[in-house]
Short mmCIF file of C-alpha atoms and ligand atoms in Angstrom, two decimals:
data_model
loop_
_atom_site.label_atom_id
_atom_site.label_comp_id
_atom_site.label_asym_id
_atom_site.label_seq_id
_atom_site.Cartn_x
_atom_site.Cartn_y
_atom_site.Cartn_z
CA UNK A 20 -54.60 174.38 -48.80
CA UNK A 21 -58.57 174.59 -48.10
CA UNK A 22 -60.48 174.13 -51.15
CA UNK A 23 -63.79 176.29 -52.40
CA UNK A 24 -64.32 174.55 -55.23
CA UNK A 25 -66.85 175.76 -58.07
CA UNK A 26 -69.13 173.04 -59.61
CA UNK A 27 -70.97 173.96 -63.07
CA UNK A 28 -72.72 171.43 -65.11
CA UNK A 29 -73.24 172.81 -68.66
CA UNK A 30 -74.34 172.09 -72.41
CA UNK A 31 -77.35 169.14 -72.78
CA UNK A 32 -77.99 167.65 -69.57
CA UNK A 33 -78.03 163.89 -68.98
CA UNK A 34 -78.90 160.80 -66.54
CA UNK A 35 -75.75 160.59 -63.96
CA UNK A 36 -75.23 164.45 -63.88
CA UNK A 37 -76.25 164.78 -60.12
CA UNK A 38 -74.10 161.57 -59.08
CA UNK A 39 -70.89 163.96 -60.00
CA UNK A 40 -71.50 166.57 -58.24
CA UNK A 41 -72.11 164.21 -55.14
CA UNK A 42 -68.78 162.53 -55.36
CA UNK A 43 -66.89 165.64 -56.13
CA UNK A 44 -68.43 167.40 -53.09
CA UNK A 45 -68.14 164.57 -50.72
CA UNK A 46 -64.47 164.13 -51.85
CA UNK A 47 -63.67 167.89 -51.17
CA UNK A 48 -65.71 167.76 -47.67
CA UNK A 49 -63.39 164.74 -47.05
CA UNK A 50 -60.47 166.51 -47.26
CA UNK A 51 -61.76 169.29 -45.34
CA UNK A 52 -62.58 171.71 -48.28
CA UNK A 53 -66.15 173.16 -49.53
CA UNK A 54 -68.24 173.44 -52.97
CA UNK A 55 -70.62 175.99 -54.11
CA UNK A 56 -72.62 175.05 -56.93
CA UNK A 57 -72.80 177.34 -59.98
CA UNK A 58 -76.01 177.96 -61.23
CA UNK A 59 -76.53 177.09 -65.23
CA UNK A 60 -73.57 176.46 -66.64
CA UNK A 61 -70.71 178.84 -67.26
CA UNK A 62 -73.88 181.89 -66.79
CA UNK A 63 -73.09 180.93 -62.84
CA UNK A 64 -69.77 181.94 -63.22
CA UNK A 65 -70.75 185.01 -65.30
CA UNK A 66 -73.29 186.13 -63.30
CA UNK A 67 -72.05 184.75 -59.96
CA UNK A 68 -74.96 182.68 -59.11
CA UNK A 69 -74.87 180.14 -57.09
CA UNK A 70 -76.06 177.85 -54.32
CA UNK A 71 -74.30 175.98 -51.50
CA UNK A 72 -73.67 172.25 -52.08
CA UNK A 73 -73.06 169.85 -48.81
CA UNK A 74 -72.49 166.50 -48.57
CA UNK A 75 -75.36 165.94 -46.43
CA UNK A 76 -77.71 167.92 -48.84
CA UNK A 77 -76.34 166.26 -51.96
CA UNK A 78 -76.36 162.21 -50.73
CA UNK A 79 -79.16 161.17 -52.04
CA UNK A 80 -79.51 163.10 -55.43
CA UNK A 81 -77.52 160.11 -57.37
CA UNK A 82 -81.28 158.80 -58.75
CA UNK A 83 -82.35 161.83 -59.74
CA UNK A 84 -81.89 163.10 -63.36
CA UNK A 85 -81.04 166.18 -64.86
CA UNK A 86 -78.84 168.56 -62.81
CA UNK A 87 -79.57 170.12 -59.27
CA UNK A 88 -77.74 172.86 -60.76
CA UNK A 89 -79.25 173.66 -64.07
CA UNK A 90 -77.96 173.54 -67.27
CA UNK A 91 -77.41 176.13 -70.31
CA UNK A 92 -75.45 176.47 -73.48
CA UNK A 93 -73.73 179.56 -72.15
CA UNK A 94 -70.37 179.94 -73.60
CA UNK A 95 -68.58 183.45 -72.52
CA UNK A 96 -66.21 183.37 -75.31
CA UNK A 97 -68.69 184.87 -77.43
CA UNK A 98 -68.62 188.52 -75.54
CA UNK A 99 -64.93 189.29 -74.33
CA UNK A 100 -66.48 190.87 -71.16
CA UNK A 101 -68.31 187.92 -70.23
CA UNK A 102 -64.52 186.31 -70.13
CA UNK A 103 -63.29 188.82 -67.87
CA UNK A 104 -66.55 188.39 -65.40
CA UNK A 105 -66.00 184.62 -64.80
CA UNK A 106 -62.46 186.04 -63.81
CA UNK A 107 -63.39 188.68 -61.63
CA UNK A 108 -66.60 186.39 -60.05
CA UNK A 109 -63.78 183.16 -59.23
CA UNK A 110 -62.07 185.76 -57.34
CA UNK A 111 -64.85 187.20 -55.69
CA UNK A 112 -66.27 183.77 -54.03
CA UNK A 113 -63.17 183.01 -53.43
CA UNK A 114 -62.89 179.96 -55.78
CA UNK A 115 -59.80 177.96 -55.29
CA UNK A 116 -60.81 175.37 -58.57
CA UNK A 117 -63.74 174.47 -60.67
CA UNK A 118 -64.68 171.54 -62.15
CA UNK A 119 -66.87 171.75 -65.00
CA UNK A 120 -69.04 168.79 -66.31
CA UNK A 121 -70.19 168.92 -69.55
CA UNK A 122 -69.22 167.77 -73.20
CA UNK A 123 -67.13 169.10 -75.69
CA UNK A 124 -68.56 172.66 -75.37
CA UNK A 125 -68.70 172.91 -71.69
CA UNK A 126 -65.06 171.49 -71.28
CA UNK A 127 -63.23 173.74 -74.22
CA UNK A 128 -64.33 176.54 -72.28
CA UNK A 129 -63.22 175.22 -69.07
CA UNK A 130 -59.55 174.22 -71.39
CA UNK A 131 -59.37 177.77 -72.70
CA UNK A 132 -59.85 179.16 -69.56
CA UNK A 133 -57.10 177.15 -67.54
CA UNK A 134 -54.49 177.70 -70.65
CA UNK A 135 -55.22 181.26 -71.33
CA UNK A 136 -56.26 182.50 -67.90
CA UNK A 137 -54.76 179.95 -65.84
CA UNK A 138 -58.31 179.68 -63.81
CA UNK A 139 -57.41 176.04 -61.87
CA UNK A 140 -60.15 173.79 -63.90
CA UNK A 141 -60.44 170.31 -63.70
CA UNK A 142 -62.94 168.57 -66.48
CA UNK A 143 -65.88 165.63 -66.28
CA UNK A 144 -66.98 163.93 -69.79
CA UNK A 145 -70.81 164.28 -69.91
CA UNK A 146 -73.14 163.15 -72.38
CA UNK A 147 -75.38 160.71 -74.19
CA UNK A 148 -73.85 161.27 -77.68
CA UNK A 149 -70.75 159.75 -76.12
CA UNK A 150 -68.86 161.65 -78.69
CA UNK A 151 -65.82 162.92 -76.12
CA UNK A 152 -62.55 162.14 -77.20
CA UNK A 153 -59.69 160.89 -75.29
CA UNK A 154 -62.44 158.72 -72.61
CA UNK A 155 -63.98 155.47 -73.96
CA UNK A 156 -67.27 156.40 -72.58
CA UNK A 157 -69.31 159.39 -71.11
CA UNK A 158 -71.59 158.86 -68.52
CA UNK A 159 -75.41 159.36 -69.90
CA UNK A 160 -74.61 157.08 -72.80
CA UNK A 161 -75.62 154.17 -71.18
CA UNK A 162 -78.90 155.14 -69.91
CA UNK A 163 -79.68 157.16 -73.15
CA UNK A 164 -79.59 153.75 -75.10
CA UNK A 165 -81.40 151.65 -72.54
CA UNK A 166 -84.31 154.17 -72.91
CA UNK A 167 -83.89 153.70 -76.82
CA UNK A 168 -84.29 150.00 -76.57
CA UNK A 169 -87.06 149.88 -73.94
CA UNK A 170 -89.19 152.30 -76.78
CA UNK A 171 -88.09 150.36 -79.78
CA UNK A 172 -89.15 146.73 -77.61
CA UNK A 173 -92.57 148.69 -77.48
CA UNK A 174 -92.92 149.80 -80.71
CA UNK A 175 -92.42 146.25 -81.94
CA UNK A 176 -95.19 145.27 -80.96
CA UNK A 177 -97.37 147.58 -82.62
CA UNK A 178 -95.01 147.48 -85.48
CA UNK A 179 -95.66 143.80 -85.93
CA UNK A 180 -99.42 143.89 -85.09
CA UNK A 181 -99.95 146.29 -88.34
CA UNK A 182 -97.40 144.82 -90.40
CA UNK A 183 -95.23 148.06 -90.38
CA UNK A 184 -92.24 149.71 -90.76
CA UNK A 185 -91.20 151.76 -87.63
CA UNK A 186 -88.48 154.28 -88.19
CA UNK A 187 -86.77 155.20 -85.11
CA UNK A 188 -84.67 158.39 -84.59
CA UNK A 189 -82.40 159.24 -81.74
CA UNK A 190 -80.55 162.01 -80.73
CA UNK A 191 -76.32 161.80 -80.88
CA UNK A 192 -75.73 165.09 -83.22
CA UNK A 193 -72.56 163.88 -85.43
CA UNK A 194 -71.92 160.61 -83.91
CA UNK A 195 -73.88 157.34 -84.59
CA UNK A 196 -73.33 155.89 -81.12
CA UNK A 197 -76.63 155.77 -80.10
CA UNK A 198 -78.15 154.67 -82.94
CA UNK A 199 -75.58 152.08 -83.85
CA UNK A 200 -75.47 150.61 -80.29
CA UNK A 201 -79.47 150.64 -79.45
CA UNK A 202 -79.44 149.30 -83.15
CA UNK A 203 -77.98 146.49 -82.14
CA UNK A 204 -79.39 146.26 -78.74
CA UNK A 205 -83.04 146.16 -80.44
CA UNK A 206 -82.14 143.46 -83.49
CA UNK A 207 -83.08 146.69 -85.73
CA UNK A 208 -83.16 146.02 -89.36
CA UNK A 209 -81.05 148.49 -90.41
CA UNK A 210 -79.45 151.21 -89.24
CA UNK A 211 -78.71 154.60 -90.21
CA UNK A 212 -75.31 156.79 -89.04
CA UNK A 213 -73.64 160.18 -89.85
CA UNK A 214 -69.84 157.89 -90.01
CA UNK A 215 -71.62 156.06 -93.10
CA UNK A 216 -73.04 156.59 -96.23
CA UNK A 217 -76.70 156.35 -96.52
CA UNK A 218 -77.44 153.66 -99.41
CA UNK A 219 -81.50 153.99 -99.30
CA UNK A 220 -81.41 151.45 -102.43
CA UNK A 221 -79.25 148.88 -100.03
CA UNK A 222 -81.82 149.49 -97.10
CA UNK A 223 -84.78 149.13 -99.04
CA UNK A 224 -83.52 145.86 -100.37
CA UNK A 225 -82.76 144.38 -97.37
CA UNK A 226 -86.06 145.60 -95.67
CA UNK A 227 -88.39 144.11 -98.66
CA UNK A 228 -86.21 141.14 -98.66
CA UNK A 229 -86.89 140.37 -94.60
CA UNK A 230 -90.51 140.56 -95.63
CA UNK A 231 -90.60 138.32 -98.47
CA UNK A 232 -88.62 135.85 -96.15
CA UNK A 233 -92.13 136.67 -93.73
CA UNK A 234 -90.75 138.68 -91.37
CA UNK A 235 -93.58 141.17 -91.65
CA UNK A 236 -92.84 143.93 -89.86
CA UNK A 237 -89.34 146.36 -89.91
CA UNK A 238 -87.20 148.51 -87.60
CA UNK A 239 -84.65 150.62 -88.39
CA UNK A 240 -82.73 153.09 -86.32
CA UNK A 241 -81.61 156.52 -87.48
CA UNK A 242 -79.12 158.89 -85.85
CA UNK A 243 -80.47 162.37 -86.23
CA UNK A 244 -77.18 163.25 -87.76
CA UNK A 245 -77.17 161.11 -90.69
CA UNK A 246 -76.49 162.37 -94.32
CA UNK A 247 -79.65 161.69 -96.65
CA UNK A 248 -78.11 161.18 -100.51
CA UNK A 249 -79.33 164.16 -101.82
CA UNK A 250 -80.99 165.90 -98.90
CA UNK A 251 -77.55 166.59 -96.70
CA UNK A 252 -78.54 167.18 -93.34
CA UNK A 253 -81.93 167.70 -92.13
CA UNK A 254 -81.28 170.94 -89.48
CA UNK A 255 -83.25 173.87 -88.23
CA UNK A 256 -81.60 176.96 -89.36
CA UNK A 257 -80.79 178.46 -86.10
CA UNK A 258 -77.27 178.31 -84.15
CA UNK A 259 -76.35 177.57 -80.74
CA UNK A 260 -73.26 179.66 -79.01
CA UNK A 261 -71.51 177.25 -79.63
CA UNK A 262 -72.46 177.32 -83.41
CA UNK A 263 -74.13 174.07 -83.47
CA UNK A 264 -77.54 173.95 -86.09
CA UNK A 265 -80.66 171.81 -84.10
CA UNK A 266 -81.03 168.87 -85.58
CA UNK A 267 -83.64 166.33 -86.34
CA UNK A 268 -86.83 165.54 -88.86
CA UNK A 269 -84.59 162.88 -90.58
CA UNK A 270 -86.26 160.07 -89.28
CA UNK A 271 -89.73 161.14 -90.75
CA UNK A 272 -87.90 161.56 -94.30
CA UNK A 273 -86.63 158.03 -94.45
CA UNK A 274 -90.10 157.10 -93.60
CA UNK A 275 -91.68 158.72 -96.42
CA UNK A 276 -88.90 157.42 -98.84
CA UNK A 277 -89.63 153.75 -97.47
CA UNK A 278 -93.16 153.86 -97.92
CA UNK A 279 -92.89 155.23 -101.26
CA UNK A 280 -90.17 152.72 -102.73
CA UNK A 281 -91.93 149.97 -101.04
CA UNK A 282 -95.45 150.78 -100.84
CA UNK A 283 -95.37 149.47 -97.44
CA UNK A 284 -97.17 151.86 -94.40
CA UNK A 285 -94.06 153.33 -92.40
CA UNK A 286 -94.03 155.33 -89.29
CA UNK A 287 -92.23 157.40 -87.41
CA UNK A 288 -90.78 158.08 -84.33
CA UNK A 289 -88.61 160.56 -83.26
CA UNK A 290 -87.80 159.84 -79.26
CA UNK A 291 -85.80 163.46 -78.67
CA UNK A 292 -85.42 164.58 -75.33
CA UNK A 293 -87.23 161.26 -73.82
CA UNK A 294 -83.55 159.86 -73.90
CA UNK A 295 -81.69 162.38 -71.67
CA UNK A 296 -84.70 162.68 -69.36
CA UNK A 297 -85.37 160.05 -65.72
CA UNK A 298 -83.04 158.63 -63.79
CA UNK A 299 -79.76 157.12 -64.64
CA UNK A 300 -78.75 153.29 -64.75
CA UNK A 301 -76.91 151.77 -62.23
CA UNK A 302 -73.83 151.72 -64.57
CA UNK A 303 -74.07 155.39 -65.31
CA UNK A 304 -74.25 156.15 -61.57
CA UNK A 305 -71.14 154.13 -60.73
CA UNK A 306 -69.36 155.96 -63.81
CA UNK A 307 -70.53 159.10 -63.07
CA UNK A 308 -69.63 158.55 -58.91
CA UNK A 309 -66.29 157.41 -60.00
CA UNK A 310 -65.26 160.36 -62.47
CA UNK A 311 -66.42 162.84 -59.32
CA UNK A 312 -64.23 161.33 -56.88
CA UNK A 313 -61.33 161.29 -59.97
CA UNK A 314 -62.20 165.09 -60.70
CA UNK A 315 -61.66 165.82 -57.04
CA UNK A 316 -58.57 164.00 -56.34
CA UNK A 317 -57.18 165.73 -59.54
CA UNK A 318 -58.39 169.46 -57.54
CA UNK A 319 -56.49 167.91 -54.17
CA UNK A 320 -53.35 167.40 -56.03
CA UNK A 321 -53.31 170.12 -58.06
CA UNK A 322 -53.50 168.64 -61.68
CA UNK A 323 -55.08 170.82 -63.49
CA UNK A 324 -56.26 171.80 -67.13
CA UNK A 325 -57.03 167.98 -66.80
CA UNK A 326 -60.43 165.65 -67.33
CA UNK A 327 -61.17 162.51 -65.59
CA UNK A 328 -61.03 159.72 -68.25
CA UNK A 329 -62.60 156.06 -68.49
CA UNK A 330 -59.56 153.40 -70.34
CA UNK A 331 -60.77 150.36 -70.32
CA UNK A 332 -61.97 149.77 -66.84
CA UNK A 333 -59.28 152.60 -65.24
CA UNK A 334 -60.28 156.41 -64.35
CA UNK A 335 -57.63 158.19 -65.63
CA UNK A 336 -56.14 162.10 -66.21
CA UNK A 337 -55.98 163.46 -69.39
CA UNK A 338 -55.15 166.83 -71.04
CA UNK A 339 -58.67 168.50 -70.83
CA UNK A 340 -57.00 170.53 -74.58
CA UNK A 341 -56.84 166.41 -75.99
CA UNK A 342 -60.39 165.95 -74.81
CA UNK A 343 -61.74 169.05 -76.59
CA UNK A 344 -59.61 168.28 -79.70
CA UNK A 345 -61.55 166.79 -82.06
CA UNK A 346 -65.18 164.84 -81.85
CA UNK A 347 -64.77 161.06 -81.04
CA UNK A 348 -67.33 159.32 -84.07
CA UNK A 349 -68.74 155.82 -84.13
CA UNK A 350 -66.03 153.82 -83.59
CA UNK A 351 -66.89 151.30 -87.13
CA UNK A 352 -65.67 148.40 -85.44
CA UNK A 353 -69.60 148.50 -83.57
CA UNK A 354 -71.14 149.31 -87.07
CA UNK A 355 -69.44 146.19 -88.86
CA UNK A 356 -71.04 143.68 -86.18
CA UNK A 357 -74.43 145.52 -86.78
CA UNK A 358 -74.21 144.58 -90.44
CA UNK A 359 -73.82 141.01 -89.92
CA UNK A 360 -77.69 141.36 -89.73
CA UNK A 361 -78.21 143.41 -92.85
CA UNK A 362 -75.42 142.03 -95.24
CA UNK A 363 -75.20 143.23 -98.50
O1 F6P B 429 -75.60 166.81 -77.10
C1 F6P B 429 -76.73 166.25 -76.56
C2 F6P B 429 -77.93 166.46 -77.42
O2 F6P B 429 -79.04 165.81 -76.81
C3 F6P B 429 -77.79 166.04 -78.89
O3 F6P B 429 -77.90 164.64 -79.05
C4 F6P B 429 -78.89 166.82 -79.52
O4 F6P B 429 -78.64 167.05 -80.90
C5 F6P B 429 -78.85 168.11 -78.76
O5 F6P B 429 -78.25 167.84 -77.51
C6 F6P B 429 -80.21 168.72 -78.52
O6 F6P B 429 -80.03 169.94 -77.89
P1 F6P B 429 -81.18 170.77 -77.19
O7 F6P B 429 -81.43 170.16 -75.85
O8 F6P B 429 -80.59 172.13 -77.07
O9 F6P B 429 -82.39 170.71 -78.05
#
């Protein structure tokens, strides 16, 4: 069979995006086949936009960031006849598969529409929150917390030079990866995640006892997604389509309690979209090259309703319906070894 494959990158975008759709399109062109990229997420499909893809045209895109394609939240399950569009517009261009990259959002689309449709999809686990089940890692992780610890290494600096307390919050929605892992990659003071209870009396200790030992200066790292005590969640009130609140403003809230408790000036920082933007790390672009070529040997053989999968150091195929099951949280394991330096 000759391929037309469909290629859609959807929901947040991050570092390694473009690197996919390279390998995916010069694994189809191997085998004879063609892509066609979809503009903007699942709108492409609804609205049938789209743009021709070549491996010549896409070879050297792997250091760019963010997606040649465009990115949006678009999910057609929320108008039936948006459903029945993608349908009729993978018919019209003649689409033999797609392969959708994107995170939980993206991909339980792509799921429901290969179980209840039977629309040949293959999946590709994207994003920095690294919150995907069933893979160990998602590419954009990696260079999300590398841009987390080259901020926090400057912020140090100032941080020490005023004596201060810099409060540092990253992005990661329900999952404490990416505070938990730049936490440690930084030698934060203490660190903040959604998985664990905030104890601002525990945190405050430790950070006035570091300074009475004459360390003068404190870091800590906050997910955006972390529970304040009484506070809950700190969230705008407005919904994606996929029902998810915006989140963020935490970080400047634990500031405000630290200063008060300790009468110590606090800042701080909230680095947002700064960690999905630039180009991605070398390890990113070899993850994100290999789960291409993985997505498009899955469309050559005909596996579908499937995602490409990082085990260990394997690309596997699993279930796209067990990636989309549930959201994969801080594995505690990496939060245990970050307390070593802020016992109890
Ligand atoms: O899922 C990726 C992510 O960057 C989250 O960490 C963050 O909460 C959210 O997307 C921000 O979304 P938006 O780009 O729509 O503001």
């Amino acid at each position: 069979m000759t391929h037309k494959v469909g290629i859609l990158t959807g929901g947040g975008d991050c570092p390694g995006l473009n690197a996919v759709i390279r390998a995916v399109v010069r694994k189809i062109e191997n085998a004879g086949g063609s892509c066609l990229g979809l503009l903007e997420g699942w709108r492409g499909l609804v609205n049938a936009r789209t743009c021709p893809l070549s491996a010549l045209q896409t070879d050297d895109i792997i250091a760019r960031g963010g997606t040649i394609l465009g990115s949006s939240r678009t999910n057609p399950y929320k108008q039936p006849a948006n459903v029945a569009r993608c349908l009729e517009n993978v018919r019209k261009l003649g689409l033999t598969a797609l392969v959708a990259i994107g995170g939980d959002d993206t991909l339980s689309v792509a799921s429901r529409l290969y179980n209840d449709e039977k629309v040949p999809t293959v999946g590709v686990p994207k994003t920095i929150d690294n919150d995907l089940s069933a893979t160990d890692f998602t590419f954009g992780f990696d260079t999300a917390i590398n841009i987390v610890m080259e901020a926090v290494d400057r912020l140090r600096t100032t941080a020490e030079s005023h004596r201060r307390i810099m409060v540092v919050e990253t992005m990661g929605r329900h999952a404490g990866w990416i505070a938990c892992l730049s936490g440690i990659a930084v030698a934060a003071d203490y660190i903040l995640v959604p998985e664990v209870p905030v104890d601002l009396d525990h945190m405050c200790a430790v950070l006035k006892r570091r300074r009475e030992e004459g360390k003068l200066y404190g870091l800590v790292v906050v997910s955006e997604g972390a529970h304040l005590p009484e506070g809950g969640l700190v969230a705008a009130e407005d919904f994606d389509e996929f029902g998810h609140a915006k989140l963020g403003g935490i970080g400047e809230v634990v500031a405000g309690l630290i200063e008060k408790r300790l009468g110590v000036e606090t800042r701080s920082v909230t680095l947002g979209h700064l960690q999905r933007g630039g180009a991605p790390s070398a390890y990113d672009r070899v993850l994100a090259t290999r789960f291409g070529i993985k997505a498009g040997e899955l469309v050559l053989s005909g596996e579908f309703g499937r995602m490409a999968s990082l085990r260990g150091t394997e690309i596997m195929a699993v279930p796209l319906s067990e990636a989309v099951s549930a959201n994969r949280r801080l594995d505690l394991r990496y939060y245990e070894e970050a307390k070593e330096f802020f016992p109890g």
